[in-house]
Amino acid sequence: MPKSFLIKNQSELKNIAKQVLTKKPKLLALTGPLGAGKTTLARVIGKQLGIKQVLTSPTFVLEQVYQLPKNSHYQYLIHVDCYRMKSRAELPALDLEHWLSQEKTLVIIEWADKIKSWLNKFKPTWIKIEVKDKTRKITL
Ligand SMILES: Nc1ncnc2c1ncn2[C@@H]1O[C@H](COP(=O)(O)OP(=O)(O)OP(=O)(O)O)[C@@H](O)[C@H]1O
Ligand SMILES: [Mg+2]
């Protein structure tokens, strides 16, 4: 059953990130319009996993790989942004099959709906962000 949360400020994302991580997901597929807060949520999740550097939008590089501290459940966080992806020919470069076959790896994909049918075979956890006025509705 999908669960929705209404949030009014970024500090509430911490709680959402915690909820998401308790299930020890391997693949998070984020959807939502421009500026919805996909990168922001990815950043909060990354921070919770112990990433010290600021997680920035991987818009121009498609994919960024972060190594996580030894005490984390995960060893790597892979942050992908499909916004500028022009065609499916770019999919193999993401090396998703490889990353998802790794034990301690979490992959987070922004604009995941652009590759929805391809992605569904990996059974992602979909996270939808909707914005209305100043309120965000996040559905897990
Ligand atoms: N939960 C939130 N509450 C309030 N403001 C937020 C929230 N999440 C994000 N923002 C603000 O919205 C703006 C856009 O956020 P962000 O870059 O994370 O969106 P995005 O969905 O990744 O955008 P893009 O589609 O360009 O990738 C930022 O200025 C951020 O501070
Ligand atoms: Mg973004």
CSV table of C-alpha atoms and ligand atoms in Angstrom, one decimal:
chain,number,residue,atom,x,y,z
A,1,MET,CA,0.0,0.0,0.0
A,2,PRO,CA,1.5,3.4,-1.0
A,3,LYS,CA,1.9,5.9,1.9
A,4,SER,CA,1.7,9.6,1.4
A,5,PHE,CA,3.3,12.3,3.5
A,6,LEU,CA,2.5,16.0,3.3
A,7,ILE,CA,5.5,18.1,4.2
A,8,LYS,CA,5.9,21.9,4.5
A,9,ASN,CA,9.6,22.2,4.9
A,10,GLN,CA,12.8,20.5,4.2
A,11,SER,CA,13.5,19.4,7.8
A,12,GLU,CA,10.7,17.0,7.5
A,13,LEU,CA,12.6,15.1,4.8
A,14,LYS,CA,14.7,13.6,7.4
A,15,ASN,CA,11.9,11.5,8.7
A,16,ILE,CA,11.0,10.4,5.1
A,17,ALA,CA,14.5,9.5,4.4
A,18,LYS,CA,14.6,7.3,7.5
A,19,GLN,CA,11.3,5.6,6.5
A,20,VAL,CA,12.7,4.9,3.1
A,21,LEU,CA,16.0,3.5,4.4
A,22,THR,CA,14.5,1.2,7.0
A,23,LYS,CA,13.5,-1.1,4.1
A,24,LYS,CA,17.1,-1.3,3.0
A,25,PRO,CA,16.1,-0.6,-0.7
A,26,LYS,CA,18.5,-1.2,-3.6
A,27,LEU,CA,16.9,1.1,-6.1
A,28,LEU,CA,14.9,4.3,-5.5
A,29,ALA,CA,13.1,5.7,-8.5
A,30,LEU,CA,12.2,9.4,-7.9
A,31,THR,CA,9.6,11.2,-10.0
A,32,GLY,CA,8.2,14.7,-9.8
A,33,PRO,CA,8.2,17.9,-11.9
A,34,LEU,CA,11.1,20.3,-12.3
A,35,GLY,CA,12.1,21.6,-8.9
A,36,ALA,CA,9.9,19.1,-7.0
A,37,GLY,CA,12.7,18.3,-4.6
A,38,LYS,CA,14.2,15.1,-6.0
A,39,THR,CA,17.8,16.1,-5.6
A,40,THR,CA,17.0,17.5,-2.1
A,41,LEU,CA,15.6,14.2,-1.0
A,42,ALA,CA,18.5,12.3,-2.5
A,43,ARG,CA,20.8,14.7,-0.6
A,44,VAL,CA,19.0,14.0,2.7
A,45,ILE,CA,19.2,10.3,2.2
A,46,GLY,CA,22.9,10.6,1.3
A,47,LYS,CA,23.6,12.6,4.4
A,48,GLN,CA,21.8,10.0,6.5
A,49,LEU,CA,24.1,7.4,5.0
A,50,GLY,CA,27.1,9.4,6.1
A,51,ILE,CA,28.1,11.2,2.9
A,52,LYS,CA,30.2,14.2,4.0
A,53,GLN,CA,30.5,16.1,0.8
A,54,VAL,CA,27.4,17.9,-0.6
A,55,LEU,CA,25.5,15.7,-3.0
A,56,THR,CA,24.9,17.8,-6.1
A,57,SER,CA,22.7,17.2,-9.0
A,58,PRO,CA,24.4,14.9,-11.5
A,59,THR,CA,22.5,16.6,-14.3
A,60,PHE,CA,25.6,17.0,-16.5
A,61,VAL,CA,27.3,13.7,-15.8
A,62,LEU,CA,24.3,11.4,-15.7
A,63,GLU,CA,25.7,9.4,-12.8
A,64,GLN,CA,27.7,10.0,-9.7
A,65,VAL,CA,29.3,7.4,-7.4
A,66,TYR,CA,29.8,8.1,-3.7
A,67,GLN,CA,31.7,5.8,-1.4
A,68,LEU,CA,30.0,5.5,2.0
A,69,PRO,CA,31.6,5.2,5.4
A,70,LYS,CA,32.4,1.7,6.6
A,71,ASN,CA,29.8,1.7,9.3
A,72,SER,CA,27.0,2.3,6.8
A,73,HIS,CA,24.7,-0.5,5.6
A,74,TYR,CA,25.8,0.4,2.1
A,75,GLN,CA,29.2,0.7,0.5
A,76,TYR,CA,28.2,2.9,-2.5
A,77,LEU,CA,25.5,5.4,-3.3
A,78,ILE,CA,24.9,5.8,-7.0
A,79,HIS,CA,23.1,9.0,-7.9
A,80,VAL,CA,21.6,9.2,-11.4
A,81,ASP,CA,19.7,12.0,-13.2
A,82,CYS,CA,17.8,11.0,-16.4
A,83,TYR,CA,16.7,14.6,-17.1
A,84,ARG,CA,19.1,15.1,-20.0
A,85,MET,CA,19.0,11.6,-21.3
A,86,LYS,CA,18.2,11.8,-25.0
A,87,SER,CA,17.8,8.1,-25.8
A,88,ARG,CA,17.9,4.6,-24.5
A,89,ALA,CA,21.3,4.2,-26.1
A,90,GLU,CA,22.6,6.0,-23.0
A,91,LEU,CA,21.2,3.4,-20.6
A,92,PRO,CA,24.1,0.8,-20.8
A,93,ALA,CA,26.5,3.6,-19.6
A,94,LEU,CA,24.7,3.7,-16.3
A,95,ASP,CA,25.9,0.2,-15.6
A,96,LEU,CA,22.8,-0.5,-13.6
A,97,GLU,CA,22.9,-4.2,-14.0
A,98,HIS,CA,26.3,-4.1,-12.4
A,99,TRP,CA,25.4,-1.8,-9.6
A,100,LEU,CA,22.2,-3.7,-8.7
A,101,SER,CA,24.1,-7.0,-8.6
A,102,GLN,CA,26.4,-5.5,-5.9
A,103,GLU,CA,25.4,-6.3,-2.4
A,104,LYS,CA,25.9,-3.0,-0.6
A,105,THR,CA,24.8,-0.5,-3.1
A,106,LEU,CA,22.0,2.0,-3.2
A,107,VAL,CA,21.0,3.5,-6.5
A,108,ILE,CA,18.9,6.7,-6.6
A,109,ILE,CA,17.5,7.8,-9.9
A,110,GLU,CA,15.9,11.2,-10.6
A,111,TRP,CA,13.4,11.6,-13.5
A,112,ALA,CA,13.1,7.8,-13.3
A,113,ASP,CA,9.7,8.0,-15.2
A,114,LYS,CA,11.7,8.7,-18.3
A,115,ILE,CA,12.9,5.2,-18.3
A,116,LYS,CA,10.0,3.6,-16.4
A,117,SER,CA,9.3,0.5,-18.5
A,118,TRP,CA,13.0,-0.4,-18.7
A,119,LEU,CA,13.5,0.3,-15.0
A,120,ASN,CA,10.5,-1.7,-13.8
A,121,LYS,CA,12.3,-4.9,-14.5
A,122,PHE,CA,14.7,-4.0,-11.6
A,123,LYS,CA,11.7,-3.6,-9.3
A,124,PRO,CA,12.5,-0.2,-8.0
A,125,THR,CA,10.9,1.5,-5.0
A,126,TRP,CA,9.0,4.4,-6.6
A,127,ILE,CA,8.9,7.7,-4.8
A,128,LYS,CA,6.6,10.3,-6.2
A,129,ILE,CA,6.9,14.0,-5.3
A,130,GLU,CA,4.0,16.4,-6.0
A,131,VAL,CA,4.0,20.1,-5.3
A,132,LYS,CA,1.0,22.2,-4.5
A,133,ASP,CA,1.5,25.7,-3.3
A,134,LYS,CA,4.2,25.3,-0.7
A,135,THR,CA,3.3,21.8,0.3
A,136,ARG,CA,5.0,18.7,-1.0
A,137,LYS,CA,3.2,15.4,-1.2
A,138,ILE,CA,5.6,12.5,-1.1
A,139,THR,CA,4.2,9.1,-1.9
A,140,LEU,CA,6.3,6.0,-1.1
B,1,LIG,N1,10.6,19.4,0.9
B,1,LIG,C1,10.9,20.7,0.6
B,1,LIG,N2,10.4,21.7,1.2
B,1,LIG,C2,10.7,23.0,0.8
B,1,LIG,N3,11.5,23.3,-0.2
B,1,LIG,C3,12.1,22.2,-0.9
B,1,LIG,C4,11.8,20.9,-0.6
B,1,LIG,N4,12.5,20.1,-1.4
B,1,LIG,C5,13.1,20.9,-2.2
B,1,LIG,N5,12.9,22.2,-1.9
B,1,LIG,C6,13.5,23.4,-2.7
B,1,LIG,O1,13.1,23.3,-4.0
B,1,LIG,C7,14.1,23.6,-4.9
B,1,LIG,C8,14.3,22.6,-6.0
B,1,LIG,O2,14.7,21.4,-5.3
B,1,LIG,P1,15.5,20.2,-6.1
B,1,LIG,O3,16.7,20.8,-6.8
B,1,LIG,O4,15.8,19.2,-5.1
B,1,LIG,O5,14.4,19.7,-7.1
B,1,LIG,P2,14.6,18.6,-8.2
B,1,LIG,O6,13.3,17.9,-8.2
B,1,LIG,O7,15.8,17.8,-8.0
B,1,LIG,O8,14.7,19.5,-9.5
B,1,LIG,P3,15.1,19.0,-11.0
B,1,LIG,O9,13.9,18.6,-11.6
B,1,LIG,O10,15.7,20.3,-11.6
B,1,LIG,O11,16.1,17.9,-10.8
B,1,LIG,C9,15.3,23.9,-4.1
B,1,LIG,O12,15.5,25.3,-3.9
B,1,LIG,C10,15.0,23.3,-2.7
B,1,LIG,O13,15.6,24.0,-1.7
B,2,MG,MG,17.3,17.4,-9.4
